[in-house]
Coordinates of C-alpha atoms in Angstrom, one line a residue:
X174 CA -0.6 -22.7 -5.6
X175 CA -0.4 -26.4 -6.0
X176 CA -3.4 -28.7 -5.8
X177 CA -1.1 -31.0 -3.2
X178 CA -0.4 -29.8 0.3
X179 CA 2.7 -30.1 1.7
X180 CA 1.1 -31.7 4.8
X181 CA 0.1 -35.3 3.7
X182 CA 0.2 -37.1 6.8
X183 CA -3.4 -35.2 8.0
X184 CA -6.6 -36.5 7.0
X185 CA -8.3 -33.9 4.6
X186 CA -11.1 -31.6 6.2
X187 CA -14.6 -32.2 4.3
X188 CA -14.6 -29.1 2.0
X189 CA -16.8 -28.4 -1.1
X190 CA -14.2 -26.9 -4.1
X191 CA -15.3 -24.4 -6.1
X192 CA -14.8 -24.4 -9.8
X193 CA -10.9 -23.5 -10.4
X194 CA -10.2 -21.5 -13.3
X195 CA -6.6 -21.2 -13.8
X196 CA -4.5 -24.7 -13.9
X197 CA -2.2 -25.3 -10.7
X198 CA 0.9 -25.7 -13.3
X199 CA 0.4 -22.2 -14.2
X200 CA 0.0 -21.1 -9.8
X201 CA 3.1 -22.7 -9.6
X202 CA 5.1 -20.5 -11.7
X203 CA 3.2 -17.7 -10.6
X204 CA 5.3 -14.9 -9.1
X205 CA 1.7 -13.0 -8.0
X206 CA -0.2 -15.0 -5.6
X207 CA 0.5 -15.1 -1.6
X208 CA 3.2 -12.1 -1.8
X209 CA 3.2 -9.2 -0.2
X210 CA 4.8 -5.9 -0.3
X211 CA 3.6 -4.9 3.3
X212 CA 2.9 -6.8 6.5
X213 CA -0.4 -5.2 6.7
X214 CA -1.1 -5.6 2.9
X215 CA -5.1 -5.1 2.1
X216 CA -4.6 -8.1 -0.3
X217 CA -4.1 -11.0 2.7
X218 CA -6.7 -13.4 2.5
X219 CA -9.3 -13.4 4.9
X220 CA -9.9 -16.3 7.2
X221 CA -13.5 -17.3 8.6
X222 CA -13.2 -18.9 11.7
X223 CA -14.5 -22.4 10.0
X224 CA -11.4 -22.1 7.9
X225 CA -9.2 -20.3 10.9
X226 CA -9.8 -24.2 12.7
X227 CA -9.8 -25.9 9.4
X228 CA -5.8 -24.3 8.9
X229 CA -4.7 -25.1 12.5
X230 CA -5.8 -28.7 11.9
X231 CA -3.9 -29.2 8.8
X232 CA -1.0 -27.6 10.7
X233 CA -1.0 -23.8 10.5
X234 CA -0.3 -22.0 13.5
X235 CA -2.7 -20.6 15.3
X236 CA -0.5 -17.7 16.2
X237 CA -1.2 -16.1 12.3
X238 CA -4.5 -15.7 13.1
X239 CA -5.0 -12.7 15.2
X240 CA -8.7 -12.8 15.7
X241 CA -9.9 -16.5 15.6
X242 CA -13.4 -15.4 15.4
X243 CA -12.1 -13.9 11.7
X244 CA -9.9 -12.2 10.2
X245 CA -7.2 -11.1 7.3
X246 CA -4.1 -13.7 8.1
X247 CA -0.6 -12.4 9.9
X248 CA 1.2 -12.6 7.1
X249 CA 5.3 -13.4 7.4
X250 CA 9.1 -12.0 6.1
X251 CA 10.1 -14.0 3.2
X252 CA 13.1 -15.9 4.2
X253 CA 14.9 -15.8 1.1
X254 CA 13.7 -12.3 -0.4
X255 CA 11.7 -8.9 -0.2
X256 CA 8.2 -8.7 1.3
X257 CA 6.0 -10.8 2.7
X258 CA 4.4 -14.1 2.3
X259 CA 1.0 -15.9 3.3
X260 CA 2.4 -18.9 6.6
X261 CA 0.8 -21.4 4.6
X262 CA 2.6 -20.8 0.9
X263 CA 6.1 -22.7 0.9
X264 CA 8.5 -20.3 -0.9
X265 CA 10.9 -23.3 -2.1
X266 CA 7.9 -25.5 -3.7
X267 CA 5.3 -22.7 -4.5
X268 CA 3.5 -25.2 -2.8
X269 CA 0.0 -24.2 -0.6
X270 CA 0.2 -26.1 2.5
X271 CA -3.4 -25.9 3.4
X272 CA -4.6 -26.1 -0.5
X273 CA -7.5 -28.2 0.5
X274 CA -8.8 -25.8 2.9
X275 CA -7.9 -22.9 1.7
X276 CA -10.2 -20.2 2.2
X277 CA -12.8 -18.2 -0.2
X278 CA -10.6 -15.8 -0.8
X279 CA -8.2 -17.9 -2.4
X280 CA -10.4 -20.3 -3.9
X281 CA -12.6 -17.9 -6.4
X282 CA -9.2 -16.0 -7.5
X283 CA -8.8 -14.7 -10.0
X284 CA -12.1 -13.4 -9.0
X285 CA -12.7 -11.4 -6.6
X286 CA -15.5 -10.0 -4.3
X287 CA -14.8 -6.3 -3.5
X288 CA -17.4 -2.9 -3.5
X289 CA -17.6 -0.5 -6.2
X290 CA -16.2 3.0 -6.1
X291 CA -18.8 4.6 -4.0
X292 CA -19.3 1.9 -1.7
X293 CA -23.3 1.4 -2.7
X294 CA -23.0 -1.7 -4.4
X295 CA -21.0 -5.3 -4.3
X296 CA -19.8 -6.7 -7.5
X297 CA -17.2 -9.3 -8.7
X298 CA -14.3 -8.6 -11.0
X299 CA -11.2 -10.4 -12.3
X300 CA -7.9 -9.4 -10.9
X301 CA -5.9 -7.8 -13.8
X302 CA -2.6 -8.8 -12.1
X303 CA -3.2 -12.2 -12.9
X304 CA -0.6 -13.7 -15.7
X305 CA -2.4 -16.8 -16.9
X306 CA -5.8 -14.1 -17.7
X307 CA -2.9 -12.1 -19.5
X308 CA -1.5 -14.4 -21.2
X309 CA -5.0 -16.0 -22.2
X310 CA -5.6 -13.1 -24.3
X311 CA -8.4 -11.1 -21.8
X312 CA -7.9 -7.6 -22.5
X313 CA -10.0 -4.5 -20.7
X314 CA -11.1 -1.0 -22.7
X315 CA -11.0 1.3 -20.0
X316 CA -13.3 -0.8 -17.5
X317 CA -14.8 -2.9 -19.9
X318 CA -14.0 -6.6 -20.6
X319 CA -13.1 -8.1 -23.6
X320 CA -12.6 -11.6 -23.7
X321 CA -14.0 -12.9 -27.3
X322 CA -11.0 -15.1 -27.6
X323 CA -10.9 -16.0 -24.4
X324 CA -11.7 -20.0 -23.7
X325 CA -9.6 -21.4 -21.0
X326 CA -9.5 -25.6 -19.6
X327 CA -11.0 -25.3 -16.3
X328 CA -8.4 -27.4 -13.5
X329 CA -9.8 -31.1 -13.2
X330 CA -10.8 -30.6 -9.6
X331 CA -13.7 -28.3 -11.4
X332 CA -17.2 -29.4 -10.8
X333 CA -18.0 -27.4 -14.1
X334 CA -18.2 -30.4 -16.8
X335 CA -17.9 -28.3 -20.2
X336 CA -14.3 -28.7 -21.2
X337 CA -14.3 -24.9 -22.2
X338 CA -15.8 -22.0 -20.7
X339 CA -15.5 -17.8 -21.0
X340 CA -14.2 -16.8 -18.0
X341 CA -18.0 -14.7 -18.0
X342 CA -19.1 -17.8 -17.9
X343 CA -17.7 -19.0 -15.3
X344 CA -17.7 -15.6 -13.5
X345 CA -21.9 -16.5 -13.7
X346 CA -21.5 -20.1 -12.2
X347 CA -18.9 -18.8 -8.9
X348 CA -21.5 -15.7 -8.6
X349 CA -24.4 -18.1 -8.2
X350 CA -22.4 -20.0 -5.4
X351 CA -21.7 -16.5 -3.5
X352 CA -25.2 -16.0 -3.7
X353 CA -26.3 -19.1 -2.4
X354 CA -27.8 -18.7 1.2
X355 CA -24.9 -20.8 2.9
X356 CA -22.4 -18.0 1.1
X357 CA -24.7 -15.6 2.1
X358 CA -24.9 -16.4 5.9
X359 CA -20.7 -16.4 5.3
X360 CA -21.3 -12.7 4.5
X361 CA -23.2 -11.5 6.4
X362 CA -21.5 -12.8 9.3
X363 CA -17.8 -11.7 7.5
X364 CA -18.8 -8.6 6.2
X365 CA -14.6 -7.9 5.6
X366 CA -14.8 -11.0 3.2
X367 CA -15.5 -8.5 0.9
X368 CA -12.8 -6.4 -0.7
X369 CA -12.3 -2.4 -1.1
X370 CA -12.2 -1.2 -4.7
X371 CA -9.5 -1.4 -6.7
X372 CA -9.3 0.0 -10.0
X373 CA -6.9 -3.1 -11.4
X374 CA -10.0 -5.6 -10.7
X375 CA -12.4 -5.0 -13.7
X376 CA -16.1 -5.2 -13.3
X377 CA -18.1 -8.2 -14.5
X378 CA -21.0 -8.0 -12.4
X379 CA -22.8 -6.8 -9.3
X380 CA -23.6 -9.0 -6.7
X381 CA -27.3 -8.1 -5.4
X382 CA -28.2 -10.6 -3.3
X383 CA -24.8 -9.9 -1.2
X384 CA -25.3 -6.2 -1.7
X385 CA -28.8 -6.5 0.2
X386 CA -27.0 -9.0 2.7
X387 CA -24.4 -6.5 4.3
X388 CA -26.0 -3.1 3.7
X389 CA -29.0 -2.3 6.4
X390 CA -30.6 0.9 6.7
X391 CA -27.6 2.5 4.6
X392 CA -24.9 1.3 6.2
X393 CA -23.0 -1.6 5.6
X394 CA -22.6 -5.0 8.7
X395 CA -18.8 -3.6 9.1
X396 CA -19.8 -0.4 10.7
X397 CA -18.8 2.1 7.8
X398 CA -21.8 4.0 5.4
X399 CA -22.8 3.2 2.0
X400 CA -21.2 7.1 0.9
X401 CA -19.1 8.3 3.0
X402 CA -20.6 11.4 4.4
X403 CA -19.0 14.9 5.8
X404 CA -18.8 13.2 9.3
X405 CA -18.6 9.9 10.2
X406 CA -19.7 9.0 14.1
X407 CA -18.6 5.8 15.9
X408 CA -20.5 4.4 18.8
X409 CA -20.3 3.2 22.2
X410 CA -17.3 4.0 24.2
X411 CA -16.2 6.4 21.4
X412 CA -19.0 8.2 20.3
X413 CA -17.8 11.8 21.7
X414 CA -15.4 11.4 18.6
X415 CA -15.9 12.9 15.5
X416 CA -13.9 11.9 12.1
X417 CA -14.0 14.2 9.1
X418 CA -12.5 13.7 6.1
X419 CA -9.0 15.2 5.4
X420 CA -8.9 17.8 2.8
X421 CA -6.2 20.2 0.9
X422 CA -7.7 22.5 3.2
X423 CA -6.3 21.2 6.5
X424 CA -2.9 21.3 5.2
X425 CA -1.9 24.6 7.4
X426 CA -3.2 23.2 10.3
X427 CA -1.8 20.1 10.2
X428 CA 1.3 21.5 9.3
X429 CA 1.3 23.5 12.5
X430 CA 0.7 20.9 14.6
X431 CA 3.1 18.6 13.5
X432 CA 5.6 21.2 13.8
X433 CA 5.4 20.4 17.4
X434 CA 7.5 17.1 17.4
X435 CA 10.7 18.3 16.5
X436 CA 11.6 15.4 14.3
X437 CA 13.3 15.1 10.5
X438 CA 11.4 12.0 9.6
X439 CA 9.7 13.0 6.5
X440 CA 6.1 12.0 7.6
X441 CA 5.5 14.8 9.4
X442 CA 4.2 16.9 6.6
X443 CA 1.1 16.6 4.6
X444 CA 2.0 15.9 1.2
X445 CA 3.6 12.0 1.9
X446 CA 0.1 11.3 3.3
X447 CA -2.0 13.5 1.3
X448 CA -0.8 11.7 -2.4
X449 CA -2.0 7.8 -1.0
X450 CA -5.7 9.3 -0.9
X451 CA -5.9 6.9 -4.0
X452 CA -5.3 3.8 -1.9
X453 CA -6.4 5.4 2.0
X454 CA -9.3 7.3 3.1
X455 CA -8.0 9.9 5.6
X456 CA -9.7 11.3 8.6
X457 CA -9.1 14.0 11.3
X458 CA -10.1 13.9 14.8
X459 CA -9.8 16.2 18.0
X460 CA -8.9 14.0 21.0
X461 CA -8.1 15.0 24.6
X462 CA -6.8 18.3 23.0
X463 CA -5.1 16.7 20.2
X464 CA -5.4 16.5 16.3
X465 CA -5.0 13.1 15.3
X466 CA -4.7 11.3 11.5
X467 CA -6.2 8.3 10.8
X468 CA -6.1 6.7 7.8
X469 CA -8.5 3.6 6.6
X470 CA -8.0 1.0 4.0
X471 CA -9.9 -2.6 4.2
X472 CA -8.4 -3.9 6.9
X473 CA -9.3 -0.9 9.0
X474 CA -8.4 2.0 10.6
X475 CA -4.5 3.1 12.0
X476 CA -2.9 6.2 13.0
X477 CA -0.3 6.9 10.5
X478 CA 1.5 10.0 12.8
X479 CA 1.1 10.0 16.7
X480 CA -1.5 12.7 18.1
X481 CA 0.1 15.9 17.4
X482 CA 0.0 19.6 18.6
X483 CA 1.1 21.4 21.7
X484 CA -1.2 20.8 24.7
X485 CA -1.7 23.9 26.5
X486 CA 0.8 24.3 29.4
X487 CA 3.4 21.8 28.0
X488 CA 7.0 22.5 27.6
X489 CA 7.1 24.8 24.8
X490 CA 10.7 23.2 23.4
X491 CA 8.8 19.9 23.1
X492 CA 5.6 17.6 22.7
X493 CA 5.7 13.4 23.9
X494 CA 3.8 10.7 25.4
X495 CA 3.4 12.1 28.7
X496 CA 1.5 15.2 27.0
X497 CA -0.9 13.0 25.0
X498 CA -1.2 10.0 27.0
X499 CA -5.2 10.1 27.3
X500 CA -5.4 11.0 23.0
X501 CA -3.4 7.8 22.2
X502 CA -5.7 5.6 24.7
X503 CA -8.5 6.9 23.5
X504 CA -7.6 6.6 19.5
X505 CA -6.6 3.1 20.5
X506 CA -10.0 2.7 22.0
X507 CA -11.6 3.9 18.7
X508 CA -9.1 2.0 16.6
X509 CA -9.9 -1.4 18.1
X510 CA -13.9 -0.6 18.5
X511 CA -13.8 0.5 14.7
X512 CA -11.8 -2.4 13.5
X513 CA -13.4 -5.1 15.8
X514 CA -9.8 -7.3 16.4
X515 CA -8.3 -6.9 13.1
X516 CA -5.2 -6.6 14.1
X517 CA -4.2 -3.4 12.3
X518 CA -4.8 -1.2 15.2
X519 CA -1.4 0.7 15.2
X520 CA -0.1 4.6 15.6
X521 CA 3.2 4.6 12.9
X522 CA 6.1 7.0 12.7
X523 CA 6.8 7.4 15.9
X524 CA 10.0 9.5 16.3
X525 CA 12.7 7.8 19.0
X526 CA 12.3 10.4 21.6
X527 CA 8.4 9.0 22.7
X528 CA 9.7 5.8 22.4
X529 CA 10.7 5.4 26.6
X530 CA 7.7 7.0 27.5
X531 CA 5.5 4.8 25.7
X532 CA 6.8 1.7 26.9
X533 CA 6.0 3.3 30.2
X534 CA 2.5 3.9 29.2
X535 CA 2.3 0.1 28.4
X536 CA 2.1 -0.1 24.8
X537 CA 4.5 -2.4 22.5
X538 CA 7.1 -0.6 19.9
X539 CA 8.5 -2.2 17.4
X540 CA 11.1 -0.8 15.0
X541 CA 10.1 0.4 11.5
X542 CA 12.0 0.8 8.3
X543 CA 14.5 3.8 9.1
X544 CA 14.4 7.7 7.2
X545 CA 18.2 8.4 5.2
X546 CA 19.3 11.4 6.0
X547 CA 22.3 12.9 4.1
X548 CA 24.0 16.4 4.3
X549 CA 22.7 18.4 1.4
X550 CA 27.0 19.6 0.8
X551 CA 27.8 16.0 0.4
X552 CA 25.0 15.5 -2.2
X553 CA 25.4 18.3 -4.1
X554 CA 29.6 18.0 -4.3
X555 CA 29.9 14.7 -4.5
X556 CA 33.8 14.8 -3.9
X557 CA 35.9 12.0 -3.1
X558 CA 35.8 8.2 -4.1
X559 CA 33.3 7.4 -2.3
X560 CA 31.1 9.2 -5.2
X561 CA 33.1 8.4 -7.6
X562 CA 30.2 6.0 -9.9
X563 CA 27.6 8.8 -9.2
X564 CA 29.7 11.6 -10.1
X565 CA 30.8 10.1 -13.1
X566 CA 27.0 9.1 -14.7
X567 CA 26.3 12.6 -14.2
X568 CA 29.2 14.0 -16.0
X569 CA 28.4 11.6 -18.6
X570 CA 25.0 12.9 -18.7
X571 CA 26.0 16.6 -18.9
X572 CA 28.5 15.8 -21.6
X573 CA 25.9 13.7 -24.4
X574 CA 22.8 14.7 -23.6
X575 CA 21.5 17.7 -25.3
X576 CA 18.7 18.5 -22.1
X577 CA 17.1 21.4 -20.0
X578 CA 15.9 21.6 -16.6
X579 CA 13.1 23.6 -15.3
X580 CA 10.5 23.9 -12.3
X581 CA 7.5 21.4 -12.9
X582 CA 4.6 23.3 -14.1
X583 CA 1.0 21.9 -14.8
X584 CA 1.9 21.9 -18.3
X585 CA 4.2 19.3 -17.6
X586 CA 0.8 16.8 -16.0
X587 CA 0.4 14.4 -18.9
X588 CA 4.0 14.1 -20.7
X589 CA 4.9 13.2 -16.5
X590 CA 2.1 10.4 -16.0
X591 CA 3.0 9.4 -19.7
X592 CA 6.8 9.0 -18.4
X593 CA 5.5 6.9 -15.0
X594 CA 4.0 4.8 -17.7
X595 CA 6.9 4.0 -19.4
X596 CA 8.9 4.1 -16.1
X597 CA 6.7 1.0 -14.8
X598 CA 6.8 -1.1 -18.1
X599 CA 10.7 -0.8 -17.6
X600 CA 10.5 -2.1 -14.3
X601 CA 8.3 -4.7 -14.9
X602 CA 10.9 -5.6 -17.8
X603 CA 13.9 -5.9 -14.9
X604 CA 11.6 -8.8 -13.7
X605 CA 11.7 -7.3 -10.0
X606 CA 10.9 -8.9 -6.9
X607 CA 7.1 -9.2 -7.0
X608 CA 6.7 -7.3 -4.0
X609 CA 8.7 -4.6 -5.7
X610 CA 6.5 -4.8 -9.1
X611 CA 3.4 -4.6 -6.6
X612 CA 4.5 -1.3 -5.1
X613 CA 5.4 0.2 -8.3
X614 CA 1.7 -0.6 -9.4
X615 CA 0.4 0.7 -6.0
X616 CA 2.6 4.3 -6.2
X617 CA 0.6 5.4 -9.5
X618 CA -2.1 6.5 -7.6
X619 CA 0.5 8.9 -5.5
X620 CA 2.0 10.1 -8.9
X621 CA -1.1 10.6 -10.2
X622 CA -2.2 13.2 -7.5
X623 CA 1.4 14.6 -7.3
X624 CA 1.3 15.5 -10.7
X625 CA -2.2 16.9 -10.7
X626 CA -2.2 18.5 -7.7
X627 CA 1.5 19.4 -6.2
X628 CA 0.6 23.2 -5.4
X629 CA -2.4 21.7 -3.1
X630 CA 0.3 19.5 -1.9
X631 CA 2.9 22.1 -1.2
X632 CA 5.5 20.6 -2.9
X633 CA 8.1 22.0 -5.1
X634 CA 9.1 19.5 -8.4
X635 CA 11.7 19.5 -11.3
X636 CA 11.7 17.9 -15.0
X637 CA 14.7 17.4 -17.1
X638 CA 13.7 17.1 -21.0
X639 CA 16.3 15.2 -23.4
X640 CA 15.7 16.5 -27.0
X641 CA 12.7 18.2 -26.2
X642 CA 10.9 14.7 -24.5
X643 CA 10.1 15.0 -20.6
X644 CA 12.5 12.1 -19.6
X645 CA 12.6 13.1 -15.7
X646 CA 10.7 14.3 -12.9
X647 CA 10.7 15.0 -9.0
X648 CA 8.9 16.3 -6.2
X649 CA 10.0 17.2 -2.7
X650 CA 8.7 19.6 -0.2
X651 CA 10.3 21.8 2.9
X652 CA 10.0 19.7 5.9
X653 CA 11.9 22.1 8.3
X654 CA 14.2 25.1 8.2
X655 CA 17.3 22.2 8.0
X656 CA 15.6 19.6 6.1
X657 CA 14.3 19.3 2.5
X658 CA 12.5 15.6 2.2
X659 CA 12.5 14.0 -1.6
X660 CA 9.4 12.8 -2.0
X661 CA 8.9 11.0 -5.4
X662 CA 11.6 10.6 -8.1
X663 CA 11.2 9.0 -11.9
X664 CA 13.9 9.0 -14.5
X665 CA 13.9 7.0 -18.0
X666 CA 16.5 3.9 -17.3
X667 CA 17.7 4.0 -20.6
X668 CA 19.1 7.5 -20.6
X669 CA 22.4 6.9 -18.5
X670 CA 23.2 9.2 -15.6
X671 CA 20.0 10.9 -16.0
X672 CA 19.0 10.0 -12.1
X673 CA 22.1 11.1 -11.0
X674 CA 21.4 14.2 -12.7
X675 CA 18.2 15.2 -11.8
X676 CA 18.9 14.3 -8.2
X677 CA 21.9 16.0 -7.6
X678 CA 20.2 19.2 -9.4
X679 CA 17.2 19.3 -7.0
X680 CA 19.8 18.9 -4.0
X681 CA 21.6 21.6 -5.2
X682 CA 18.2 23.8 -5.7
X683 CA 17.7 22.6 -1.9
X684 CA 21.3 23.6 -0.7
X685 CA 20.7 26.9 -2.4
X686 CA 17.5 27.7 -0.7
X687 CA 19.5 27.2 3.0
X688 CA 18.5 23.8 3.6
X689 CA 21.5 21.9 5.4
X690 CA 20.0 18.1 5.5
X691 CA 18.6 16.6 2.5
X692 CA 15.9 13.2 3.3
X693 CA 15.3 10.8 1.2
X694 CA 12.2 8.7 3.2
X695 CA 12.7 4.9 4.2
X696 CA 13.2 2.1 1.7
X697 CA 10.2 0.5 2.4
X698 CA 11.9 -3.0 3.5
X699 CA 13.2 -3.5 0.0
X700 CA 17.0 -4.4 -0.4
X701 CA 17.5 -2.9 -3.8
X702 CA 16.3 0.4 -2.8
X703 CA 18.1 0.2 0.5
X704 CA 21.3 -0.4 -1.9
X705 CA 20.5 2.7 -4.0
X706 CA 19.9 4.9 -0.7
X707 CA 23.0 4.0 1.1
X708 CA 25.7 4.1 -2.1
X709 CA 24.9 8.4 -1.4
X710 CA 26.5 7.6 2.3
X711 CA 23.5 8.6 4.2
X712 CA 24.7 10.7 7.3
X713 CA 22.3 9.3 9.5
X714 CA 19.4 6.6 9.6
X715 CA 16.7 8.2 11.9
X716 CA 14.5 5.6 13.6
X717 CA 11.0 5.4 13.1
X718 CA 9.1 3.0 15.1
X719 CA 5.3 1.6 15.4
X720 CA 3.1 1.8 18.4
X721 CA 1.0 -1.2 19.2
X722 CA -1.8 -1.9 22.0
X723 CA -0.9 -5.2 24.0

């Protein structure tokens, strides 16, 4: 981000800097900062409503700012690539139009405020996804710094005088000014200022004096508990709700009442939701006769699946709006009371055939990124031209490659991980879009717990070994009597055809066990994937559409 905004013409707002760490001619050539993978990305900077006015006067529009009493900004599609962008960063100058007045968030980075793992205690941490700490040498063991070579120039707008400083150093000097009671009144007034936990951001130091600000009496000023306990209550309107956490023992039921929309989007099962516990807290409810899913991250709390079941009395061939009209006003109710106008407030995956009747009900839908769906024959045959590159990498890869194939087995766990790994470091080499590198990163979490736990999961996975080394794995699970959903693929890019292979192979294991339809999930907005998925000549794109309160 560039210390000059590309609004010049408006007079500057009075604004105290902090101390910048990392020079502006390295934010420049940054490919890290102000991206996004997802339009409700936990990482978008958070806006007080002092810097909400301070943005709109330098020219921002007040329209990315869905709660101007605070809130995380609306972030926007980046016009020339994957993902999602900050409204004040300028793609073709890497240029901060509001640099000035930028917010907290931004200014302290690569710092950043955020809770610990159990939620007792705030602390500050670098951000390991930051290149110029990379490149200055700052290296972790497990979660413990190590910066002994470490000096770094602080950026001349620094009030910090000493030409070199550790970043512990000046860690200790931004940490005094969060504590300061001005920064303190900012917290306990935003108590979302402060971050979730992310294992990327390394530990440097806890933050007391916050820490005592936002937790009262065990819980914290946002509304959620210090622990999470067996049951969470929510007040007011709401309170007749109950969330418990999701465990590998509601998988049946869930199962069974999702089994009531007759869909083949691939989100109605447990395992695509069940692996992202790494990066979501999940929650069950019963409302107006219907088991709801929520899911929770910083921002707040959504719906990731409509309310599901049959309501007694329905039409036993189907389930829609009209049968759970009074469950999705009320989760809506407990959505916004929860999330106090964040703006993420939002039931996703909702199949096409409750689309009419929602509108009826009121509520806004919005397309989502579609499901490919393919015929399992065409997969596993792959006759004709139209297959002709795929067919021909895995003939190459049966014809060098000395390999075996088996079931995954738990005995498989660390050689897999070990091979994600490796998988990531190749992507990363590929130089990918950053909000592609950023989702990589995020979906070790979901391998992780694949890997570890796939029985729990119900899913069914395959390796391919090349000279004895696991080079491939997948994981997919039964999402109907028709349709088998591939979940989660890896495969070493520098064996050729070896994704072609393992892919077609599992197809083939799915054709063989009667399923008709193979699904292969959305492409999560991203071009590249979307190339990948529709070179197999998906048979059909099935909509999939998100539910908003007006």
């Amino acid at each position: 981000m560039s210390t000059e905004p590309a609004t010049k013409s408006l007079p500057l707002i009075p604004m105290t800097p902090l101390p910048q760490v990392v020079p502006s001619r390295v934010c420049l050539t940054c490919e890290v900062c102000c991206r996004f993978p997802e339009a409700d990305s936990f990482l978008r900077p958070y806006f007080t409503a002092e810097e909400i006015r301070r943005a709109v006067d330098l020219g921002l529009n007040p329209a990315h700012f869905p709660d101007p009493l605070g809130g995380q900004v609306r972030v926007v599609p980046h016009p020339h690539g994957e993902g999602y962008l900050c409204p004040a960063f300028d793609p073709t100058t890497s240029h901060c139009r509001i640099y000035e007045a930028r917010p907290l968030d931004c200014q302290i980075y690569p710092l950043a405020v955020m809770w610990n793992a159990d939620r007792t205690q705030v602390v500050l941490g670098w951000d390991s996804k930051c290149p110029f700490l990379r490149e200055m040498g700052i290296r972790t063991e497990g979660r413990v710094l190590r910066t002994e070579h470490l000096k770094t120039n602080l950026s001349p707008e620094s009030s910090v005088h000493s030409p070199e400083a550790s970043l512990e150093s000046y860690a200790e000097r931004i940490a005094g000014i969060l504590e300061s009671d001005d920064k303190l009144k900012t917290f306990q007034a935003h108590p979302r200022l402060i971050g979730r936990f992310q294992d990327d951001v390394v530990i440097l130091r806890p933050l007391l004096k916050i820490t005592e600000t936002v937790i009262v009496k065990g819980k914290t000023l946002d509304g959620t508990n210090t622990i999470q306990p067996a049951r969470s209550h929510v007040s007011s309107l709401t309170s007749h709700i109950d969330l418990t956490p999701l465990t590998h023992a509601d998988r049946p039921r869930l199962e069974q009442a999702m089994a009531a929309i007759e869909t083949p989007l691939a989100a109605y099962a447990y395992a695509p939701h069940a692996i992202w516990r790494g990066l979501f807290s999940y929650w069950k409810a019963e409302i107006a006769g219907a088991l709801c899913l929520f899911a929770e991250y910083a921002d707040g709390l959504f719906m990731p699946l409509p309310p599901l079941g049959r309501k007694p009395g329905a039409n036993p061939a189907m389930c829609g709006p009209a049968d759970w009209a009074e469950a999705v006003a009320q989760a809506f109710a407990l959505m916004r009371e929860r999330n106090r106008g964040s703006g993420v407030s939002r039931i996703e995956n909702v199949p096409e055939e409750w689309k009419p009747g929602l509108e009826a009900l009121g509520y806004r839908v919005a397309p989502k990124d579609p499901d490919y769906l393919y015929r399992t024959s065409d997969l596993v045959r792959l006759a004709g031209d139209r297959f002709k590159s795929q067919r021909a990498a895995y003939n190459n890869f049966a014809r060098t490659q000395r390999f075996t194939d088996h079931p995954y087995g738990e005995a498989d766990e660390a050689e897999g991980l070990a091979l994600y790994h490796d998988w990531a470091a190749q992507q990363a080499a590929r130089r990918l879009d950053p909000m592609a590198g950023q989702m990589v990163h995020d979906a070790e979490s979901a391998h992780r717990e694949a890997l570890a736990h796939s029985a729990e999961l119900g899913l069914i996975g395959r390796v391919v070994r090349v000279d004895g080394a696991l080079r491939a794995y997948t994981f997919g699970y039964e999402h109907s009597r028709s349709v088998f959903t591939v979940l989660l693929e890896v495969a070493d890019r520098r064996v050729t055809g070896l994704a072609q292979y393992i892919f077609r192979e599992f197809c083939r294991d799915a054709e063989q066990r009667g399923f008709e339809w193979v699904n292969t999930m959305d492409d999560s907005g991203l071009q590249t994937l979307a190339r990948s998925k529709m070179a197999y000549r998906p048979s059909r794109l099935v909509p999939s559409f998100i539910v908003t309160d007006p």
